[in-house]
Short mmCIF file of C-alpha atoms and ligand atoms in Angstrom, two decimals:
data_model
loop_
_atom_site.label_atom_id
_atom_site.label_comp_id
_atom_site.label_asym_id
_atom_site.label_seq_id
_atom_site.Cartn_x
_atom_site.Cartn_y
_atom_site.Cartn_z
CA UNK A 1 68.43 -42.61 -6.08
CA UNK A 2 65.24 -43.60 -2.86
CA UNK A 3 68.06 -44.83 0.14
CA UNK A 4 66.80 -47.97 0.98
CA UNK A 5 68.13 -49.44 4.50
CA UNK A 6 67.37 -52.58 6.14
CA UNK A 7 67.51 -55.39 8.99
CA UNK A 8 69.31 -58.38 8.48
CA UNK A 9 68.50 -60.18 12.42
CA UNK A 10 69.66 -64.12 12.47
CA UNK A 11 66.44 -65.68 13.79
CA UNK A 12 68.25 -67.55 16.83
CA UNK A 13 66.65 -66.15 19.88
CA UNK A 14 64.77 -63.14 20.71
CA UNK A 15 64.61 -59.10 19.34
CA UNK A 16 67.78 -58.31 22.02
CA UNK A 17 68.44 -54.19 22.54
CA UNK A 18 71.52 -54.55 20.31
CA UNK A 19 69.96 -55.47 17.69
CA UNK A 20 67.16 -53.77 18.23
CA UNK A 21 69.49 -49.97 18.13
CA UNK A 22 70.80 -51.42 15.02
CA UNK A 23 67.12 -51.59 13.16
CA UNK A 24 66.29 -48.48 14.42
CA UNK A 25 69.09 -46.63 12.96
CA UNK A 26 68.21 -47.83 9.89
CA UNK A 27 64.51 -47.32 10.38
CA UNK A 28 65.55 -43.54 10.97
CA UNK A 29 67.77 -43.00 9.02
CA UNK A 30 65.13 -44.71 5.89
CA UNK A 31 62.64 -42.71 7.14
CA UNK A 32 64.90 -39.26 7.89
CA UNK A 33 65.69 -39.96 3.36
CA UNK A 34 62.25 -40.68 3.12
CA UNK A 35 63.70 -43.14 1.96
CA UNK A 36 62.21 -47.59 2.27
CA UNK A 37 62.95 -49.84 5.14
CA UNK A 38 63.01 -53.46 4.65
CA UNK A 39 63.45 -56.59 7.21
CA UNK A 40 65.51 -59.31 5.88
CA UNK A 41 66.21 -62.85 7.77
CA UNK A 42 68.74 -64.44 7.89
CA UNK A 43 67.62 -68.36 8.66
CA UNK A 44 70.65 -69.82 6.34
CA UNK A 45 71.79 -71.74 9.55
CA UNK A 46 69.11 -74.55 9.77
CA UNK A 47 70.39 -75.38 13.01
CA UNK A 48 70.37 -72.44 15.10
CA UNK A 49 67.29 -70.73 13.29
CA UNK A 50 63.94 -71.24 14.53
CA UNK A 51 60.25 -69.78 13.34
CA UNK A 52 59.77 -68.83 16.89
CA UNK A 53 62.78 -67.00 17.00
CA UNK A 54 61.38 -65.18 13.53
CA UNK A 55 58.31 -64.68 15.36
CA UNK A 56 60.29 -63.23 18.45
CA UNK A 57 61.89 -60.57 16.59
CA UNK A 58 58.88 -59.13 14.44
CA UNK A 59 56.51 -59.03 17.77
CA UNK A 60 59.62 -56.92 18.92
CA UNK A 61 60.26 -54.12 16.42
CA UNK A 62 56.09 -54.25 15.81
CA UNK A 63 56.05 -53.62 19.83
CA UNK A 64 58.82 -50.83 18.80
CA UNK A 65 57.07 -49.42 16.18
CA UNK A 66 59.45 -50.76 13.11
CA UNK A 67 57.00 -51.05 10.73
CA UNK A 68 59.10 -52.33 7.81
CA UNK A 69 57.90 -51.24 4.38
CA UNK A 70 59.01 -54.21 2.51
CA UNK A 71 59.30 -58.09 3.53
CA UNK A 72 60.16 -60.22 5.32
CA UNK A 73 62.46 -61.82 2.84
CA UNK A 74 63.87 -65.30 4.16
CA UNK A 75 66.97 -66.08 2.35
CA UNK A 76 65.77 -69.63 2.74
CA UNK A 77 63.57 -69.20 -0.52
CA UNK A 78 66.48 -67.66 -2.26
CA UNK A 79 68.98 -70.01 -2.70
CA UNK A 80 68.35 -70.83 -6.23
CA UNK A 81 69.25 -67.02 -6.75
CA UNK A 82 72.15 -67.17 -5.19
CA UNK A 83 73.27 -70.19 -7.25
CA UNK A 84 72.46 -68.47 -9.99
CA UNK A 85 74.56 -65.71 -8.90
CA UNK A 86 77.93 -68.28 -8.02
CA UNK A 87 77.47 -70.13 -11.75
CA UNK A 88 77.64 -66.90 -13.10
CA UNK A 89 80.91 -66.25 -11.31
CA UNK A 90 82.84 -69.15 -12.33
CA UNK A 91 81.80 -68.19 -15.73
CA UNK A 92 83.47 -65.83 -15.84
CA UNK A 93 86.46 -67.51 -14.01
CA UNK A 94 86.17 -64.78 -10.94
CA UNK A 95 84.90 -67.98 -8.87
CA UNK A 96 86.39 -71.54 -9.44
CA UNK A 97 85.87 -75.14 -8.02
CA UNK A 98 88.67 -76.27 -5.18
CA UNK A 99 88.57 -80.58 -4.36
CA UNK A 100 91.71 -79.95 -0.92
CA UNK A 101 90.47 -82.59 1.30
CA UNK A 102 89.24 -81.04 4.82
CA UNK A 103 92.68 -83.01 5.83
CA UNK A 104 94.44 -81.32 3.46
CA UNK A 105 93.55 -77.73 4.48
CA UNK A 106 94.15 -78.83 8.20
CA UNK A 107 97.71 -80.26 7.10
CA UNK A 108 98.65 -76.65 5.34
CA UNK A 109 97.41 -74.61 8.27
CA UNK A 110 99.65 -77.25 10.35
CA UNK A 111 102.94 -76.26 8.49
CA UNK A 112 101.80 -72.16 7.54
CA UNK A 113 101.41 -72.02 11.93
CA UNK A 114 104.21 -73.68 12.33
CA UNK A 115 106.45 -71.87 10.07
CA UNK A 116 104.70 -69.16 11.86
CA UNK A 117 103.14 -67.36 8.31
CA UNK A 118 99.73 -66.87 8.16
CA UNK A 119 97.43 -69.55 8.63
CA UNK A 120 94.73 -69.37 4.96
CA UNK A 121 94.12 -71.18 2.07
CA UNK A 122 96.94 -70.29 -0.87
CA UNK A 123 95.50 -71.93 -4.10
CA UNK A 124 99.12 -71.22 -4.58
CA UNK A 125 100.77 -73.26 -2.37
CA UNK A 126 101.99 -76.55 -3.82
CA UNK A 127 99.63 -79.55 -2.40
CA UNK A 128 96.62 -78.07 -3.06
CA UNK A 129 97.64 -76.83 -6.44
CA UNK A 130 98.21 -81.09 -7.04
CA UNK A 131 94.98 -82.18 -5.23
CA UNK A 132 93.13 -79.03 -7.82
CA UNK A 133 95.14 -80.78 -10.61
CA UNK A 134 94.00 -84.64 -9.67
CA UNK A 135 90.86 -83.86 -9.12
CA UNK A 136 88.11 -85.07 -11.39
CA UNK A 137 85.06 -83.62 -13.10
CA UNK A 138 82.29 -84.21 -10.72
CA UNK A 139 84.99 -84.93 -7.11
CA UNK A 140 83.18 -83.16 -4.71
CA UNK A 141 84.42 -79.14 -4.08
CA UNK A 142 83.55 -75.92 -2.67
CA UNK A 143 83.04 -72.73 -4.96
CA UNK A 144 85.70 -70.74 -3.90
CA UNK A 145 85.32 -66.42 -5.40
CA UNK A 146 88.69 -65.37 -7.15
CA UNK A 147 90.22 -62.91 -3.90
CA UNK A 148 91.97 -60.15 -5.55
CA UNK A 149 95.11 -60.32 -5.60
CA UNK A 150 96.75 -57.04 -5.52
CA UNK A 151 95.36 -53.31 -4.41
CA UNK A 152 93.59 -52.85 -1.55
CA UNK A 153 90.02 -51.99 -0.60
CA UNK A 154 89.08 -49.00 1.02
CA UNK A 155 85.07 -47.75 2.09
CA UNK A 156 84.37 -44.87 3.49
CA UNK A 157 82.26 -45.96 6.75
CA UNK A 158 80.03 -43.47 7.65
CA UNK A 159 80.80 -43.82 11.61
CA UNK A 160 84.33 -44.74 11.79
CA UNK A 161 85.97 -42.91 8.53
CA UNK A 162 87.65 -44.42 5.99
CA UNK A 163 89.26 -47.81 6.45
CA UNK A 164 91.29 -49.86 4.22
CA UNK A 165 91.83 -53.84 3.83
CA UNK A 166 94.87 -54.78 1.81
CA UNK A 167 93.85 -57.78 -1.02
CA UNK A 168 97.22 -59.99 -0.01
CA UNK A 169 94.68 -60.05 3.94
CA UNK A 170 91.89 -62.28 2.30
CA UNK A 171 91.47 -65.63 0.66
CA UNK A 172 89.24 -67.33 -1.66
CA UNK A 173 85.92 -67.39 0.22
CA UNK A 174 83.98 -70.53 -0.02
CA UNK A 175 81.39 -69.45 -1.76
CA UNK A 176 79.23 -72.50 -2.78
CA UNK A 177 79.55 -75.59 0.43
CA UNK A 178 80.60 -78.80 -0.29
CA UNK A 179 76.91 -79.60 -0.30
CA UNK A 180 75.61 -77.04 -2.87
CA UNK A 181 74.77 -74.55 -0.24
CA UNK A 182 75.88 -70.71 -0.40
CA UNK A 183 77.97 -69.12 2.07
CA UNK A 184 76.42 -66.22 4.04
CA UNK A 185 78.92 -63.33 2.93
CA UNK A 186 77.62 -64.18 -0.43
CA UNK A 187 74.42 -64.53 0.32
CA UNK A 188 74.15 -60.64 1.93
CA UNK A 189 76.12 -59.50 -1.17
CA UNK A 190 73.67 -60.48 -3.13
CA UNK A 191 70.25 -59.91 -1.09
CA UNK A 192 71.62 -56.30 -0.61
CA UNK A 193 72.00 -55.98 -4.29
CA UNK A 194 68.79 -57.03 -4.83
CA UNK A 195 67.04 -55.66 -2.54
CA UNK A 196 68.25 -52.18 -3.93
CA UNK A 197 69.81 -51.39 -0.84
CA UNK A 198 71.89 -48.31 -0.75
CA UNK A 199 73.19 -47.80 3.21
CA UNK A 200 74.40 -51.09 5.18
CA UNK A 201 73.91 -49.58 8.75
CA UNK A 202 74.67 -52.80 10.85
CA UNK A 203 76.86 -53.68 14.42
CA UNK A 204 80.51 -53.92 14.18
CA UNK A 205 81.06 -57.51 14.69
CA UNK A 206 81.00 -57.61 10.95
CA UNK A 207 83.52 -54.87 9.67
CA UNK A 208 85.60 -57.87 8.98
CA UNK A 209 83.07 -58.81 6.50
CA UNK A 210 82.51 -55.35 3.99
CA UNK A 211 85.96 -55.71 2.46
CA UNK A 212 84.76 -59.44 1.10
CA UNK A 213 81.62 -58.26 0.85
CA UNK A 214 83.00 -55.81 -1.48
CA UNK A 215 84.50 -57.64 -3.48
CA UNK A 216 81.81 -60.12 -4.90
CA UNK A 217 79.62 -56.18 -5.76
CA UNK A 218 82.43 -55.90 -7.42
CA UNK A 219 83.24 -59.04 -9.34
CA UNK A 220 79.07 -59.44 -9.49
CA UNK A 221 79.34 -55.81 -10.81
CA UNK A 222 76.73 -54.12 -8.49
CA UNK A 223 76.77 -51.45 -7.21
CA UNK A 224 78.64 -50.96 -3.79
CA UNK A 225 76.03 -49.64 -1.03
CA UNK A 226 77.38 -47.00 1.41
CA UNK A 227 78.70 -49.18 4.92
CA UNK A 228 77.90 -47.71 9.15
CA UNK A 229 79.25 -50.13 11.89
CA UNK A 230 77.76 -49.17 14.89
CA UNK A 231 80.16 -49.96 18.06
CA UNK A 232 79.38 -52.16 20.37
CA UNK A 233 76.80 -52.07 23.72
CA UNK A 234 78.07 -52.93 26.86
CA UNK A 235 76.41 -54.02 30.14
CA UNK A 236 77.35 -51.07 33.47
CA UNK A 237 81.18 -53.41 34.33
CA UNK A 238 82.14 -52.71 30.07
CA UNK A 239 81.64 -55.83 29.22
CA UNK A 240 79.47 -56.30 26.15
CA UNK A 241 75.56 -56.18 27.41
CA UNK A 242 74.53 -59.94 28.05
CA UNK A 243 71.59 -61.90 29.43
CA UNK A 244 74.27 -61.38 33.04
CA UNK A 245 73.86 -58.22 32.87
CA UNK A 246 69.84 -58.35 33.21
CA UNK A 247 67.11 -58.37 30.40
CA UNK A 248 68.79 -57.89 26.93
CA UNK A 249 65.38 -58.59 25.25
CA UNK A 250 63.18 -55.92 23.75
CA UNK A 251 59.83 -57.89 24.77
CA UNK A 252 61.05 -58.30 28.28
CA UNK A 253 61.52 -54.67 28.30
CA UNK A 254 57.87 -54.54 27.94
CA UNK A 255 57.73 -57.35 30.60
CA UNK A 256 58.87 -55.19 33.11
CA UNK A 257 56.34 -52.36 32.28
CA UNK A 258 58.52 -50.11 30.02
CA UNK A 259 56.64 -48.64 27.22
CA UNK A 260 57.92 -48.45 23.42
CA UNK A 261 59.06 -44.85 23.20
CA UNK A 262 60.40 -44.46 25.90
CA UNK A 263 62.97 -47.63 24.74
CA UNK A 264 63.35 -45.79 21.59
CA UNK A 265 64.12 -42.47 23.15
CA UNK A 266 66.57 -45.10 25.27
CA UNK A 267 68.10 -46.60 22.66
CA UNK A 268 68.34 -43.91 19.47
CA UNK A 269 70.75 -41.79 22.42
CA UNK A 270 72.17 -44.94 23.45
CA UNK A 271 75.48 -43.92 20.85
CA UNK A 272 73.67 -41.42 19.32
CA UNK A 273 73.01 -37.22 20.32
CA UNK A 274 71.86 -34.29 18.72
CA UNK A 275 73.72 -31.77 20.90
CA UNK A 276 72.47 -32.31 24.45
CA UNK A 277 68.63 -33.13 24.14
CA UNK A 278 67.88 -36.30 25.86
CA UNK A 279 64.09 -36.27 24.63
CA UNK A 280 63.35 -36.90 21.33
CA UNK A 281 59.78 -36.99 19.90
CA UNK A 282 60.00 -39.63 17.51
CA UNK A 283 59.94 -36.82 14.80
CA UNK A 284 62.81 -35.38 16.40
CA UNK A 285 63.60 -38.07 16.15
CA UNK A 286 63.39 -38.43 12.35
CA UNK A 287 64.38 -35.13 11.40
CA UNK A 288 67.50 -34.26 13.08
CA UNK A 289 68.72 -37.73 12.76
CA UNK A 290 71.93 -38.28 10.38
CA UNK A 291 75.09 -41.29 10.35
CA UNK A 292 77.68 -38.99 11.28
CA UNK A 293 76.49 -38.18 14.35
CA UNK A 294 76.80 -41.72 15.89
CA UNK A 295 79.25 -42.35 17.86
CA UNK A 296 82.89 -44.51 17.32
CA UNK A 297 83.09 -45.82 20.88
CA UNK A 298 81.23 -47.98 22.69
CA UNK A 299 78.35 -46.71 24.72
CA UNK A 300 76.81 -48.31 28.05
CA UNK A 301 73.87 -49.78 29.31
CA UNK A 302 72.00 -47.07 31.93
CA UNK A 303 69.18 -48.93 33.52
CA UNK A 304 68.39 -45.20 35.43
CA UNK A 305 68.28 -43.45 32.63
CA UNK A 306 66.24 -45.87 30.83
CA UNK A 307 63.34 -45.15 34.14
CA UNK A 308 63.56 -41.33 34.26
CA UNK A 309 62.76 -41.87 29.79
CA UNK A 310 59.47 -44.11 31.36
CA UNK A 311 58.80 -42.18 33.89
CA UNK A 312 58.61 -38.96 31.18
CA UNK A 313 56.33 -40.93 28.69
CA UNK A 314 53.74 -42.23 31.34
CA UNK A 315 53.43 -38.73 32.66
CA UNK A 316 53.44 -36.66 29.07
CA UNK A 317 51.95 -38.95 26.31
CA UNK A 318 47.67 -39.17 26.26
CA UNK A 319 45.95 -41.35 29.29
CA UNK A 320 44.22 -43.64 26.91
CA UNK A 321 47.68 -44.38 25.20
CA UNK A 322 49.22 -45.15 28.55
CA UNK A 323 46.29 -46.83 29.01
CA UNK A 324 46.41 -48.97 25.81
CA UNK A 325 49.75 -50.35 27.54
CA UNK A 326 48.77 -50.56 30.79
CA UNK A 327 46.26 -53.01 29.86
CA UNK A 328 48.80 -55.45 29.11
CA UNK A 329 49.93 -55.38 33.30
CA UNK A 330 46.89 -55.42 34.49
CA UNK A 331 45.75 -58.64 32.88
CA UNK A 332 49.17 -59.27 34.11
CA UNK A 333 48.47 -58.78 37.86
CA UNK A 334 44.58 -59.77 37.44
CA UNK A 335 42.92 -56.61 37.72
CA UNK A 336 39.24 -55.86 37.09
CA UNK A 337 39.10 -52.01 36.30
CA UNK A 338 35.46 -51.93 35.13
CA UNK A 339 34.15 -51.37 39.18
CA UNK A 340 36.22 -48.48 39.30
CA UNK A 341 36.85 -44.56 38.34
CA UNK A 342 37.60 -44.00 34.72
CA UNK A 343 41.42 -45.43 34.23
CA UNK A 344 42.57 -42.48 32.52
CA UNK A 345 41.36 -40.40 35.56
CA UNK A 346 43.58 -42.60 37.98
CA UNK A 347 47.29 -42.28 35.00
CA UNK A 348 46.69 -38.61 35.28
CA UNK A 349 46.78 -38.63 39.35
CA UNK A 350 49.37 -42.32 39.97
CA UNK A 351 51.03 -42.11 36.83
CA UNK A 352 53.38 -39.26 37.31
CA UNK A 353 54.25 -41.41 40.79
CA UNK A 354 55.32 -44.82 38.57
CA UNK A 355 58.77 -45.05 37.05
CA UNK A 356 57.28 -48.32 34.96
CA UNK A 357 53.87 -49.67 33.97
CA UNK A 358 54.10 -52.81 36.39
CA UNK A 359 54.83 -50.08 39.16
CA UNK A 360 51.34 -48.53 38.30
CA UNK A 361 49.03 -51.59 38.03
CA UNK A 362 50.37 -52.70 41.30
CA UNK A 363 49.44 -48.47 42.73
CA UNK A 364 46.24 -48.90 41.85
CA UNK A 365 44.19 -51.73 43.03
CA UNK A 366 43.08 -49.84 45.74
CA UNK A 367 40.59 -47.60 42.93
CA UNK A 368 39.23 -50.78 41.98
CA UNK A 369 38.49 -53.39 44.88
CA UNK A 370 38.41 -53.41 48.42
CA UNK A 371 41.12 -55.00 50.38
CA UNK A 372 40.23 -56.90 53.44
CA UNK A 373 43.59 -55.26 55.77
CA UNK A 374 45.68 -52.69 55.71
CA UNK A 375 49.13 -52.63 54.99
CA UNK A 376 50.87 -53.33 58.71
CA UNK A 377 53.12 -51.01 58.84
CA UNK A 378 51.25 -47.72 57.71
CA UNK A 379 48.46 -48.96 59.96
CA UNK A 380 49.58 -49.64 63.44
CA UNK A 381 51.36 -46.06 62.30
CA UNK A 382 48.18 -44.28 61.56
CA UNK A 383 45.43 -46.08 62.43
CA UNK A 384 45.65 -44.76 66.28
CA UNK A 385 43.62 -44.04 68.96
CA UNK A 386 44.26 -40.31 68.45
CA UNK A 387 43.06 -41.47 65.02
CA UNK A 388 39.64 -41.66 66.42
CA UNK A 389 37.96 -38.56 66.65
CA UNK A 390 39.14 -37.35 63.44
CA UNK A 391 38.15 -39.78 61.64
CA UNK A 392 34.80 -40.20 63.38
CA UNK A 393 34.20 -36.03 62.49
CA UNK A 394 35.22 -36.83 58.87
CA UNK A 395 33.13 -39.20 58.94
CA UNK A 396 30.69 -37.51 59.14
CA UNK A 397 31.08 -35.15 56.78
CA UNK A 398 32.24 -37.03 54.09
CA UNK A 399 28.53 -38.64 54.23
CA UNK A 400 27.35 -35.15 54.46
CA UNK A 401 28.67 -34.22 51.04
CA UNK A 402 26.24 -33.61 48.39
CA UNK A 403 28.81 -32.51 45.40
CA UNK A 404 31.50 -35.34 45.12
CA UNK A 405 34.35 -33.28 44.19
CA UNK A 406 37.93 -32.08 44.90
CA UNK A 407 37.57 -29.30 46.19
CA UNK A 408 34.50 -30.98 47.90
CA UNK A 409 36.71 -33.05 49.38
CA UNK A 410 39.20 -30.32 50.49
CA UNK A 411 36.97 -28.84 51.88
CA UNK A 412 35.89 -31.23 54.56
CA UNK A 413 39.48 -32.36 55.63
CA UNK A 414 39.99 -28.41 56.43
CA UNK A 415 37.04 -27.69 58.44
CA UNK A 416 38.62 -31.03 60.54
CA UNK A 417 41.05 -29.75 61.19
CA UNK A 418 39.55 -26.12 62.12
CA UNK A 419 37.31 -27.83 63.74
CA UNK A 420 38.80 -30.20 66.30
CA UNK A 421 42.45 -27.49 66.20
CA UNK A 422 44.54 -29.79 65.00
CA UNK A 423 47.21 -29.97 61.71
CA UNK A 424 47.00 -30.74 58.63
CA UNK A 425 49.05 -34.02 59.19
CA UNK A 426 46.53 -35.33 62.30
CA UNK A 427 43.85 -36.86 59.58
CA UNK A 428 45.33 -36.64 56.53
CA UNK A 429 47.43 -39.29 57.25
CA UNK A 430 44.81 -41.31 59.03
CA UNK A 431 42.07 -41.08 56.09
CA UNK A 432 45.33 -41.95 53.66
CA UNK A 433 45.15 -45.29 55.33
CA UNK A 434 41.94 -45.51 55.57
CA UNK A 435 41.33 -45.14 52.07
CA UNK A 436 43.51 -46.76 50.76
CA UNK A 437 44.43 -48.98 52.41
CA UNK A 438 47.95 -47.87 52.74
CA UNK A 439 50.90 -44.78 53.84
CA UNK A 440 51.28 -44.03 49.72
CA UNK A 441 49.15 -42.16 47.37
CA UNK A 442 48.38 -39.21 45.63
CA UNK A 443 46.79 -35.89 47.09
CA UNK A 444 44.12 -37.66 49.63
CA UNK A 445 40.89 -35.65 48.31
CA UNK A 446 41.59 -36.77 45.18
CA UNK A 447 41.92 -40.00 46.14
CA UNK A 448 39.01 -40.16 47.30
CA UNK A 449 36.97 -38.49 44.49
CA UNK A 450 38.49 -41.10 42.14
CA UNK A 451 37.37 -43.94 44.66
CA UNK A 452 34.23 -42.44 45.39
CA UNK A 453 31.51 -41.72 48.17
CA UNK A 454 30.29 -45.01 48.77
CA UNK A 455 33.77 -46.84 49.18
CA UNK A 456 35.21 -44.34 50.70
CA UNK A 457 32.55 -44.70 53.70
CA UNK A 458 32.91 -47.71 54.44
CA UNK A 459 36.38 -47.76 54.02
CA UNK A 460 36.53 -44.85 57.33
CA UNK A 461 33.96 -46.93 58.97
CA UNK A 462 36.57 -50.41 58.77
CA UNK A 463 39.62 -48.08 59.90
CA UNK A 464 36.99 -47.18 62.54
CA UNK A 465 36.34 -50.69 63.43
CA UNK A 466 40.49 -50.93 63.55
CA UNK A 467 41.56 -48.45 65.90
CA UNK A 468 38.50 -49.78 68.25
CA UNK A 469 39.71 -53.26 67.54
CA UNK A 470 43.31 -52.60 68.69
CA UNK A 471 42.47 -49.90 71.77
CA UNK A 472 40.03 -52.83 73.56
CA UNK A 473 43.26 -55.45 72.87
CA UNK A 474 45.56 -52.86 74.45
N1 LIG B 501 72.47 -61.27 10.66
C1 LIG B 501 73.63 -60.81 11.13
C2 LIG B 501 73.09 -61.10 12.43
O1 LIG B 501 72.36 -61.27 12.78
C3 LIG B 501 73.81 -59.21 10.00
C4 LIG B 501 74.02 -59.50 8.79
C5 LIG B 501 73.74 -57.58 8.12
O2 LIG B 501 72.91 -56.80 8.91
O3 LIG B 501 74.91 -57.93 7.47
O4 LIG B 501 74.25 -61.01 12.97
#
């Protein structure tokens, strides 16, 4: 048996992290079993669905690298097939026409509530029976599924264990509306059957649909798939994760400077574990993934951990790969990197200091663009009269360097210290502010090496001019 899983979002908005985690689990389970993964768009709610949402979901899936082997299928293109199966059930008397009007059903429900009975559709209720008996062929009607009356539905949820629901808890579900359109729970079953889905991995919010769906599979003579219902994701305050907690859309995480590896790694651990391992390459996730190691309880979203993982992936991924993802942020921040050092070298030097690609893009501007002013705080502190002589001596030595290497720049700083009998701090910080414009950067010799000689010379001169002006105004 080939394992086949699916992700079946309803296109009502962007791909949110909860959906992305379900998609990732379904994808991993398929990959782990060398099976297949299907994308199905459940777009029957014409009022709430949109093409933009379909595009946004696919963009999110592609960005995460969750490619699908089949689909996307669209439920709106399969109405004939669903109706064909409704007719099959009708012909077998496993479904029937119900003519009870909405008003009548409301009346019966109020009666049931007044009698403290469970409010539900009851085909044997005298008023409903009378309405059905009086109806003529051609009157408006819905089609209801004849749910078994006896016994119970039992299934072995791969996450939550054995679940048993009595059929007496379920009423006869409408499977085709008066307007002829098939309903959600029915479409899902026909789809999962036709698409030969073996494992349905989905959110816990669907667990109440499962017993009803199992009865429909059985009525259709279709094999019942294995089910796994994942617990919810909560915000840091314990409430279900929502916009209120900040970003919930996958593409917002791209915008905030995350690498897809970091988000995938974060999401896989949010509710699944393999010992106490935190960092998983994609190969490892695929190798170790199993449904029964998914947690039954809800998981709380933790942005600090996601940042930590992102820093890990920025630090350890190939610089060429980071550069590819960084480019989008450089465009956003209008930073042109043609006129400066190779971006991969800059990433190697600065990447480890950044938790996001947004920070990285912000922190590397001085490698590529000259600045008109020094950062006020850093300049006030480090570009003072005492820094004049060290910077002058450094300038002369920098101009004399023939081979522009980090080692020679390192030696230059050591020579300035020795010559003036000063500590590192007295030249290191002024030099850093001079060449980067601010007080924070990686090791100044390595930074200067990448910035290049010409720019460094010009910037040290600019710092000396700044000090001179400051002294003149004092
Ligand atoms: N379309 C449903 C949703 O977006 C998923 C249904 C399912 O996975 O069976 O919540």
